[in-house]
């Protein structure tokens, strides 16, 4: 189904190294995330996932190949316009100053605020709506320095939603969340896709959450995409054994879900 939908964000044979003498972290990676879908990027630690997502968001520039957004080169889109269309949520969020959660979320409105101006009531309503969209409005008055790691991740997601983006790029947003809140995060993403048409690509190690909610899974190994398809196509013994370099990985489907584990 998803291969019939035009991609919103696409990488074509991109390469990247952090310095001229360093080994390449991304090696000829290509992927296309169809518009209005949820995509997951999986792979072992150090396989290049975070770097690839930063390249897709324009935070890094490939040494070869190109990134396209809505059919146009990402580099051709003015940075402020890009910030309105693509939101990136990093893996870790650290804040030294005791800003309230609402104040942090309001910073997501910066692409819409002219220089030397402040956010207005309209921006405040959007920020509050972003928190409400992920059931986190109760965090609005609390200083982020007093929040748990999981709560801070929810605030970071709300900040991204306040940008009113077409595309969300999320680097392990569930890493600090407990089971209840990981499942809630996936439900929020599904609702954003269904109700707002948001396209999302999420890096995750929690393979149990992918099937049947996600539309597409991209598997990365040694800087390249080595498998892609619907969750049921990628979450298979032989594919995961190659992706993670572990012949003991097992995947089974039951009750409409795929269960993954490694035998000991």
PDB file of C-alpha atoms in Angstrom:
ATOM      1  CA  UNK A   1       0.000   0.000   0.000  1.00  0.00           C
ATOM      2  CA  UNK A   2       2.626   2.530   1.066  1.00  0.00           C
ATOM      3  CA  UNK A   3       4.701   2.140  -2.098  1.00  0.00           C
ATOM      4  CA  UNK A   4       1.842   3.751  -4.068  1.00  0.00           C
ATOM      5  CA  UNK A   5       2.009   6.928  -2.002  1.00  0.00           C
ATOM      6  CA  UNK A   6       4.475   9.643  -3.005  1.00  0.00           C
ATOM      7  CA  UNK A   7       7.303  10.060  -0.480  1.00  0.00           C
ATOM      8  CA  UNK A   8       7.342  13.180   1.660  1.00  0.00           C
ATOM      9  CA  UNK A   9      10.959  12.750   2.724  1.00  0.00           C
ATOM     10  CA  UNK A  10      13.535  10.756   0.810  1.00  0.00           C
ATOM     11  CA  UNK A  11      17.239   9.960   0.880  1.00  0.00           C
ATOM     12  CA  UNK A  12      19.001   8.983  -2.321  1.00  0.00           C
ATOM     13  CA  UNK A  13      22.361   7.277  -1.952  1.00  0.00           C
ATOM     14  CA  UNK A  14      23.632   9.528   0.824  1.00  0.00           C
ATOM     15  CA  UNK A  15      27.071   9.218   2.421  1.00  0.00           C
ATOM     16  CA  UNK A  16      28.397  10.930   5.536  1.00  0.00           C
ATOM     17  CA  UNK A  17      31.479  10.955   7.768  1.00  0.00           C
ATOM     18  CA  UNK A  18      32.079  13.264  10.710  1.00  0.00           C
ATOM     19  CA  UNK A  19      35.528  14.249   9.420  1.00  0.00           C
ATOM     20  CA  UNK A  20      37.614  13.786   6.298  1.00  0.00           C
ATOM     21  CA  UNK A  21      39.747  11.068   7.879  1.00  0.00           C
ATOM     22  CA  UNK A  22      36.957   9.308   9.799  1.00  0.00           C
ATOM     23  CA  UNK A  23      35.146   6.226   8.509  1.00  0.00           C
ATOM     24  CA  UNK A  24      31.769   6.815   6.925  1.00  0.00           C
ATOM     25  CA  UNK A  25      28.842   6.511   9.299  1.00  0.00           C
ATOM     26  CA  UNK A  26      26.257   6.480   6.514  1.00  0.00           C
ATOM     27  CA  UNK A  27      27.170   4.622   3.332  1.00  0.00           C
ATOM     28  CA  UNK A  28      24.940   4.998   0.285  1.00  0.00           C
ATOM     29  CA  UNK A  29      21.736   4.955   2.331  1.00  0.00           C
ATOM     30  CA  UNK A  30      18.455   5.302   0.435  1.00  0.00           C
ATOM     31  CA  UNK A  31      14.926   5.351   1.821  1.00  0.00           C
ATOM     32  CA  UNK A  32      11.589   6.986   1.068  1.00  0.00           C
ATOM     33  CA  UNK A  33       8.976   7.687   3.735  1.00  0.00           C
ATOM     34  CA  UNK A  34       5.528   7.928   2.122  1.00  0.00           C
ATOM     35  CA  UNK A  35       3.403  10.933   2.992  1.00  0.00           C
ATOM     36  CA  UNK A  36       1.008  10.440   5.897  1.00  0.00           C
ATOM     37  CA  UNK A  37       2.603   7.239   7.196  1.00  0.00           C
ATOM     38  CA  UNK A  38       4.424   6.046  10.298  1.00  0.00           C
ATOM     39  CA  UNK A  39       7.879   4.676   9.587  1.00  0.00           C
ATOM     40  CA  UNK A  40      10.336   3.061  11.993  1.00  0.00           C
ATOM     41  CA  UNK A  41      14.107   2.932  11.648  1.00  0.00           C
ATOM     42  CA  UNK A  42      15.690  -0.042  13.431  1.00  0.00           C
ATOM     43  CA  UNK A  43      19.181  -1.447  13.751  1.00  0.00           C
ATOM     44  CA  UNK A  44      21.964  -2.230  16.190  1.00  0.00           C
ATOM     45  CA  UNK A  45      23.743   0.446  18.189  1.00  0.00           C
ATOM     46  CA  UNK A  46      26.272   2.260  16.022  1.00  0.00           C
ATOM     47  CA  UNK A  47      24.595   1.352  12.740  1.00  0.00           C
ATOM     48  CA  UNK A  48      24.126   5.013  11.764  1.00  0.00           C
ATOM     49  CA  UNK A  49      20.447   5.532  12.600  1.00  0.00           C
ATOM     50  CA  UNK A  50      20.757   8.815  14.507  1.00  0.00           C
ATOM     51  CA  UNK A  51      23.118  10.257  11.922  1.00  0.00           C
ATOM     52  CA  UNK A  52      20.743   9.313   9.108  1.00  0.00           C
ATOM     53  CA  UNK A  53      17.809  11.009  10.846  1.00  0.00           C
ATOM     54  CA  UNK A  54      19.868  14.175  11.349  1.00  0.00           C
ATOM     55  CA  UNK A  55      20.709  14.119   7.658  1.00  0.00           C
ATOM     56  CA  UNK A  56      17.027  13.787   6.798  1.00  0.00           C
ATOM     57  CA  UNK A  57      16.259  16.795   8.993  1.00  0.00           C
ATOM     58  CA  UNK A  58      18.960  18.969   7.456  1.00  0.00           C
ATOM     59  CA  UNK A  59      20.998  19.111  10.677  1.00  0.00           C
ATOM     60  CA  UNK A  60      23.888  17.481   8.800  1.00  0.00           C
ATOM     61  CA  UNK A  61      24.795  17.639   5.117  1.00  0.00           C
ATOM     62  CA  UNK A  62      25.696  14.492   3.138  1.00  0.00           C
ATOM     63  CA  UNK A  63      29.046  14.372   1.370  1.00  0.00           C
ATOM     64  CA  UNK A  64      27.384  12.517  -1.509  1.00  0.00           C
ATOM     65  CA  UNK A  65      23.805  11.882  -2.545  1.00  0.00           C
ATOM     66  CA  UNK A  66      20.830  14.068  -1.714  1.00  0.00           C
ATOM     67  CA  UNK A  67      17.859  14.422   0.606  1.00  0.00           C
ATOM     68  CA  UNK A  68      14.521  15.420  -0.903  1.00  0.00           C
ATOM     69  CA  UNK A  69      11.503  16.881   0.839  1.00  0.00           C
ATOM     70  CA  UNK A  70       8.219  16.883  -1.029  1.00  0.00           C
ATOM     71  CA  UNK A  71      10.176  16.263  -4.232  1.00  0.00           C
ATOM     72  CA  UNK A  72      12.570  19.211  -3.826  1.00  0.00           C
ATOM     73  CA  UNK A  73      16.180  19.157  -2.585  1.00  0.00           C
ATOM     74  CA  UNK A  74      16.157  19.809   1.147  1.00  0.00           C
ATOM     75  CA  UNK A  75      18.977  22.339   0.714  1.00  0.00           C
ATOM     76  CA  UNK A  76      16.706  24.446  -1.497  1.00  0.00           C
ATOM     77  CA  UNK A  77      14.244  25.049   1.341  1.00  0.00           C
ATOM     78  CA  UNK A  78      14.953  28.154   3.413  1.00  0.00           C
ATOM     79  CA  UNK A  79      15.793  27.222   7.047  1.00  0.00           C
ATOM     80  CA  UNK A  80      12.796  28.981   8.599  1.00  0.00           C
ATOM     81  CA  UNK A  81      10.438  27.314   6.131  1.00  0.00           C
ATOM     82  CA  UNK A  82      12.136  23.988   6.787  1.00  0.00           C
ATOM     83  CA  UNK A  83      11.565  24.429  10.536  1.00  0.00           C
ATOM     84  CA  UNK A  84       7.844  24.887   9.876  1.00  0.00           C
ATOM     85  CA  UNK A  85       7.666  21.663   7.883  1.00  0.00           C
ATOM     86  CA  UNK A  86      10.099  19.300   9.654  1.00  0.00           C
ATOM     87  CA  UNK A  87      10.407  18.839  13.427  1.00  0.00           C
ATOM     88  CA  UNK A  88      13.225  16.864  15.021  1.00  0.00           C
ATOM     89  CA  UNK A  89      13.081  15.354  18.516  1.00  0.00           C
ATOM     90  CA  UNK A  90      16.535  14.356  19.823  1.00  0.00           C
ATOM     91  CA  UNK A  91      17.301  11.260  21.837  1.00  0.00           C
ATOM     92  CA  UNK A  92      18.069  13.145  25.043  1.00  0.00           C
ATOM     93  CA  UNK A  93      16.709  16.456  26.277  1.00  0.00           C
ATOM     94  CA  UNK A  94      18.648  18.344  28.951  1.00  0.00           C
ATOM     95  CA  UNK A  95      17.633  21.690  30.392  1.00  0.00           C
ATOM     96  CA  UNK A  96      19.632  23.624  32.959  1.00  0.00           C
ATOM     97  CA  UNK A  97      17.198  26.490  33.509  1.00  0.00           C
ATOM     98  CA  UNK A  98      13.854  25.960  35.285  1.00  0.00           C
ATOM     99  CA  UNK A  99      11.596  27.000  32.427  1.00  0.00           C
ATOM    100  CA  UNK A 100       8.082  25.665  32.661  1.00  0.00           C
ATOM    101  CA  UNK A 101       7.044  22.927  30.270  1.00  0.00           C
ATOM    102  CA  UNK A 102       4.728  25.387  28.515  1.00  0.00           C
ATOM    103  CA  UNK A 103       7.576  27.857  28.021  1.00  0.00           C
ATOM    104  CA  UNK A 104       9.694  25.106  26.465  1.00  0.00           C
ATOM    105  CA  UNK A 105       6.868  24.056  24.153  1.00  0.00           C
ATOM    106  CA  UNK A 106       6.362  27.699  23.144  1.00  0.00           C
ATOM    107  CA  UNK A 107       9.902  27.748  21.732  1.00  0.00           C
ATOM    108  CA  UNK A 108       8.550  25.475  19.027  1.00  0.00           C
ATOM    109  CA  UNK A 109       6.715  28.523  17.696  1.00  0.00           C
ATOM    110  CA  UNK A 110       9.980  30.352  16.918  1.00  0.00           C
ATOM    111  CA  UNK A 111       9.772  29.734  13.133  1.00  0.00           C
ATOM    112  CA  UNK A 112       6.517  31.710  13.126  1.00  0.00           C
ATOM    113  CA  UNK A 113       7.704  34.625  15.291  1.00  0.00           C
ATOM    114  CA  UNK A 114       9.530  37.558  13.724  1.00  0.00           C
ATOM    115  CA  UNK A 115      12.858  38.649  15.133  1.00  0.00           C
ATOM    116  CA  UNK A 116      12.604  40.726  18.317  1.00  0.00           C
ATOM    117  CA  UNK A 117       8.983  39.697  18.792  1.00  0.00           C
ATOM    118  CA  UNK A 118       7.445  37.417  21.414  1.00  0.00           C
ATOM    119  CA  UNK A 119       4.905  34.630  21.154  1.00  0.00           C
ATOM    120  CA  UNK A 120       1.305  35.825  21.285  1.00  0.00           C
ATOM    121  CA  UNK A 121      -1.931  34.328  22.590  1.00  0.00           C
ATOM    122  CA  UNK A 122      -2.391  32.372  19.357  1.00  0.00           C
ATOM    123  CA  UNK A 123       1.008  30.751  19.845  1.00  0.00           C
ATOM    124  CA  UNK A 124       0.151  29.989  23.451  1.00  0.00           C
ATOM    125  CA  UNK A 125      -3.059  28.217  22.416  1.00  0.00           C
ATOM    126  CA  UNK A 126      -1.131  26.124  19.894  1.00  0.00           C
ATOM    127  CA  UNK A 127       1.467  25.208  22.532  1.00  0.00           C
ATOM    128  CA  UNK A 128      -1.237  24.204  25.000  1.00  0.00           C
ATOM    129  CA  UNK A 129      -2.952  22.217  22.243  1.00  0.00           C
ATOM    130  CA  UNK A 130       0.308  20.400  21.503  1.00  0.00           C
ATOM    131  CA  UNK A 131       0.590  19.347  25.139  1.00  0.00           C
ATOM    132  CA  UNK A 132      -3.071  18.336  25.196  1.00  0.00           C
ATOM    133  CA  UNK A 133      -2.625  16.273  22.014  1.00  0.00           C
ATOM    134  CA  UNK A 134      -0.290  13.918  23.886  1.00  0.00           C
ATOM    135  CA  UNK A 135      -2.171  14.063  27.203  1.00  0.00           C
ATOM    136  CA  UNK A 136       0.559  16.153  28.822  1.00  0.00           C
ATOM    137  CA  UNK A 137      -1.249  19.439  29.478  1.00  0.00           C
ATOM    138  CA  UNK A 138      -0.951  18.802  33.218  1.00  0.00           C
ATOM    139  CA  UNK A 139       2.807  19.332  32.851  1.00  0.00           C
ATOM    140  CA  UNK A 140       2.396  22.888  31.497  1.00  0.00           C
ATOM    141  CA  UNK A 141       3.122  24.833  34.737  1.00  0.00           C
ATOM    142  CA  UNK A 142       5.869  22.553  36.031  1.00  0.00           C
ATOM    143  CA  UNK A 143       9.576  23.459  35.731  1.00  0.00           C
ATOM    144  CA  UNK A 144      11.254  21.039  33.322  1.00  0.00           C
ATOM    145  CA  UNK A 145      14.136  20.660  35.774  1.00  0.00           C
ATOM    146  CA  UNK A 146      11.689  18.868  38.073  1.00  0.00           C
ATOM    147  CA  UNK A 147      10.358  16.476  35.431  1.00  0.00           C
ATOM    148  CA  UNK A 148      11.406  12.872  34.939  1.00  0.00           C
ATOM    149  CA  UNK A 149      13.302  11.852  31.815  1.00  0.00           C
ATOM    150  CA  UNK A 150      10.126  10.411  30.319  1.00  0.00           C
ATOM    151  CA  UNK A 151       8.157  13.583  31.057  1.00  0.00           C
ATOM    152  CA  UNK A 152      10.868  15.678  29.440  1.00  0.00           C
ATOM    153  CA  UNK A 153      10.625  13.533  26.327  1.00  0.00           C
ATOM    154  CA  UNK A 154       6.893  14.162  26.187  1.00  0.00           C
ATOM    155  CA  UNK A 155       7.546  17.913  26.470  1.00  0.00           C
ATOM    156  CA  UNK A 156      10.085  17.650  23.636  1.00  0.00           C
ATOM    157  CA  UNK A 157       7.477  15.908  21.489  1.00  0.00           C
ATOM    158  CA  UNK A 158       4.920  18.623  22.301  1.00  0.00           C
ATOM    159  CA  UNK A 159       7.488  21.263  21.349  1.00  0.00           C
ATOM    160  CA  UNK A 160       7.891  19.559  17.984  1.00  0.00           C
ATOM    161  CA  UNK A 161       4.108  19.447  17.504  1.00  0.00           C
ATOM    162  CA  UNK A 162       3.915  23.168  18.273  1.00  0.00           C
ATOM    163  CA  UNK A 163       5.918  23.720  15.089  1.00  0.00           C
ATOM    164  CA  UNK A 164       2.871  22.371  13.221  1.00  0.00           C
ATOM    165  CA  UNK A 165       5.121  20.241  11.014  1.00  0.00           C
ATOM    166  CA  UNK A 166       4.287  17.981   8.133  1.00  0.00           C
ATOM    167  CA  UNK A 167       7.032  15.576   9.202  1.00  0.00           C
ATOM    168  CA  UNK A 168       8.262  14.372  12.603  1.00  0.00           C
ATOM    169  CA  UNK A 169      11.731  12.848  12.987  1.00  0.00           C
ATOM    170  CA  UNK A 170      12.129  11.204  16.391  1.00  0.00           C
ATOM    171  CA  UNK A 171      15.345   9.722  17.766  1.00  0.00           C
ATOM    172  CA  UNK A 172      14.389   7.049  20.327  1.00  0.00           C
ATOM    173  CA  UNK A 173      11.613   9.129  21.941  1.00  0.00           C
ATOM    174  CA  UNK A 174      10.505   6.170  24.068  1.00  0.00           C
ATOM    175  CA  UNK A 175      13.905   5.367  25.578  1.00  0.00           C
ATOM    176  CA  UNK A 176      13.028   6.880  28.978  1.00  0.00           C
ATOM    177  CA  UNK A 177       9.369   5.861  28.997  1.00  0.00           C
ATOM    178  CA  UNK A 178       7.833   2.993  30.927  1.00  0.00           C
ATOM    179  CA  UNK A 179       5.639   0.387  29.237  1.00  0.00           C
ATOM    180  CA  UNK A 180       2.419   2.356  29.725  1.00  0.00           C
ATOM    181  CA  UNK A 181       3.834   5.574  28.296  1.00  0.00           C
ATOM    182  CA  UNK A 182       5.632   3.835  25.406  1.00  0.00           C
ATOM    183  CA  UNK A 183       2.313   2.381  24.289  1.00  0.00           C
ATOM    184  CA  UNK A 184       0.654   5.779  24.791  1.00  0.00           C
ATOM    185  CA  UNK A 185       3.321   7.432  22.630  1.00  0.00           C
ATOM    186  CA  UNK A 186       2.578   5.043  19.764  1.00  0.00           C
ATOM    187  CA  UNK A 187      -1.149   5.709  20.131  1.00  0.00           C
ATOM    188  CA  UNK A 188      -0.471   9.458  19.978  1.00  0.00           C
ATOM    189  CA  UNK A 189       1.608   9.044  16.820  1.00  0.00           C
ATOM    190  CA  UNK A 190      -1.097   6.900  15.231  1.00  0.00           C
ATOM    191  CA  UNK A 191      -3.715   9.537  16.044  1.00  0.00           C
ATOM    192  CA  UNK A 192      -1.534  12.332  14.623  1.00  0.00           C
ATOM    193  CA  UNK A 193      -1.134  10.338  11.423  1.00  0.00           C
ATOM    194  CA  UNK A 194      -4.841   9.563  11.156  1.00  0.00           C
ATOM    195  CA  UNK A 195      -6.211  12.956  12.194  1.00  0.00           C
ATOM    196  CA  UNK A 196      -3.555  15.410  10.993  1.00  0.00           C
ATOM    197  CA  UNK A 197      -1.862  13.453   8.234  1.00  0.00           C
ATOM    198  CA  UNK A 198       1.531  13.843   9.888  1.00  0.00           C
ATOM    199  CA  UNK A 199       4.373  11.778   8.471  1.00  0.00           C
ATOM    200  CA  UNK A 200       6.716  10.368  11.121  1.00  0.00           C
ATOM    201  CA  UNK A 201       9.973   8.437  11.154  1.00  0.00           C
ATOM    202  CA  UNK A 202      10.967   7.102  14.559  1.00  0.00           C
ATOM    203  CA  UNK A 203      14.155   5.382  15.667  1.00  0.00           C
ATOM    204  CA  UNK A 204      13.323   2.631  18.113  1.00  0.00           C
ATOM    205  CA  UNK A 205      14.751  -0.488  19.732  1.00  0.00           C
ATOM    206  CA  UNK A 206      11.324  -1.559  20.951  1.00  0.00           C
ATOM    207  CA  UNK A 207      10.324  -3.846  18.093  1.00  0.00           C
ATOM    208  CA  UNK A 208       7.209  -5.054  19.917  1.00  0.00           C
ATOM    209  CA  UNK A 209       5.524  -1.689  19.304  1.00  0.00           C
ATOM    210  CA  UNK A 210       5.851  -1.716  15.525  1.00  0.00           C
ATOM    211  CA  UNK A 211       3.301  -4.256  14.338  1.00  0.00           C
ATOM    212  CA  UNK A 212       0.505  -3.548  13.471  1.00  0.00           C
ATOM    213  CA  UNK A 213       0.574   0.251  14.123  1.00  0.00           C
ATOM    214  CA  UNK A 214       3.466   1.230  11.842  1.00  0.00           C
ATOM    215  CA  UNK A 215       3.168   1.294   8.079  1.00  0.00           C
ATOM    216  CA  UNK A 216       6.797   0.756   7.183  1.00  0.00           C
ATOM    217  CA  UNK A 217      10.026  -0.443   8.797  1.00  0.00           C
ATOM    218  CA  UNK A 218      13.533   0.398   7.568  1.00  0.00           C
ATOM    219  CA  UNK A 219      16.386  -1.745   8.894  1.00  0.00           C
ATOM    220  CA  UNK A 220      19.892  -0.328   8.981  1.00  0.00           C
ATOM    221  CA  UNK A 221      23.239  -2.083   9.261  1.00  0.00           C
ATOM    222  CA  UNK A 222      26.738  -0.626   8.882  1.00  0.00           C
ATOM    223  CA  UNK A 223      25.447   2.685   7.567  1.00  0.00           C
ATOM    224  CA  UNK A 224      23.123   1.331   4.881  1.00  0.00           C
ATOM    225  CA  UNK A 225      19.478   0.302   4.604  1.00  0.00           C
ATOM    226  CA  UNK A 226      19.526  -3.484   4.263  1.00  0.00           C
ATOM    227  CA  UNK A 227      15.797  -4.274   4.490  1.00  0.00           C
ATOM    228  CA  UNK A 228      12.500  -2.427   4.301  1.00  0.00           C
ATOM    229  CA  UNK A 229       8.826  -3.171   4.073  1.00  0.00           C
ATOM    230  CA  UNK A 230       5.736  -3.661   6.198  1.00  0.00           C
ATOM    231  CA  UNK A 231       6.483  -4.725   9.805  1.00  0.00           C
ATOM    232  CA  UNK A 232       5.526  -8.351   9.149  1.00  0.00           C
ATOM    233  CA  UNK A 233       7.990  -8.453   6.229  1.00  0.00           C
ATOM    234  CA  UNK A 234      10.956  -7.048   8.158  1.00  0.00           C
ATOM    235  CA  UNK A 235      10.340  -8.515  11.615  1.00  0.00           C
ATOM    236  CA  UNK A 236      11.372 -12.042  10.640  1.00  0.00           C
ATOM    237  CA  UNK A 237      14.094 -14.306  12.013  1.00  0.00           C
ATOM    238  CA  UNK A 238      16.367 -14.223   8.992  1.00  0.00           C
ATOM    239  CA  UNK A 239      16.088 -10.465   8.459  1.00  0.00           C
ATOM    240  CA  UNK A 240      16.659  -9.533  12.092  1.00  0.00           C
ATOM    241  CA  UNK A 241      19.548 -11.995  12.379  1.00  0.00           C
ATOM    242  CA  UNK A 242      21.293 -10.094   9.560  1.00  0.00           C
ATOM    243  CA  UNK A 243      20.386  -6.649  10.881  1.00  0.00           C
ATOM    244  CA  UNK A 244      21.583  -7.299  14.428  1.00  0.00           C
ATOM    245  CA  UNK A 245      24.247  -9.901  13.694  1.00  0.00           C
ATOM    246  CA  UNK A 246      22.593 -12.367  16.064  1.00  0.00           C
ATOM    247  CA  UNK A 247      21.449 -15.778  14.860  1.00  0.00           C
ATOM    248  CA  UNK A 248      19.515 -16.290  18.112  1.00  0.00           C
ATOM    249  CA  UNK A 249      16.839 -13.669  17.372  1.00  0.00           C
ATOM    250  CA  UNK A 250      13.346 -15.046  16.939  1.00  0.00           C
ATOM    251  CA  UNK A 251      10.154 -13.361  15.716  1.00  0.00           C
ATOM    252  CA  UNK A 252       6.653 -14.808  15.819  1.00  0.00           C
ATOM    253  CA  UNK A 253       3.236 -13.419  14.963  1.00  0.00           C
ATOM    254  CA  UNK A 254       0.288 -13.932  17.313  1.00  0.00           C
ATOM    255  CA  UNK A 255      -2.883 -12.033  18.158  1.00  0.00           C
ATOM    256  CA  UNK A 256      -2.188  -9.496  15.421  1.00  0.00           C
ATOM    257  CA  UNK A 257       1.239  -8.570  16.820  1.00  0.00           C
ATOM    258  CA  UNK A 258       4.823  -9.597  16.168  1.00  0.00           C
ATOM    259  CA  UNK A 259       6.798 -10.742  19.206  1.00  0.00           C
ATOM    260  CA  UNK A 260      10.601 -10.552  19.062  1.00  0.00           C
ATOM    261  CA  UNK A 261      13.175 -11.999  21.441  1.00  0.00           C
ATOM    262  CA  UNK A 262      16.686 -13.378  21.509  1.00  0.00           C
ATOM    263  CA  UNK A 263      17.229 -16.910  22.757  1.00  0.00           C
ATOM    264  CA  UNK A 264      19.762 -17.344  25.548  1.00  0.00           C
TER     265      UNK A 264
END
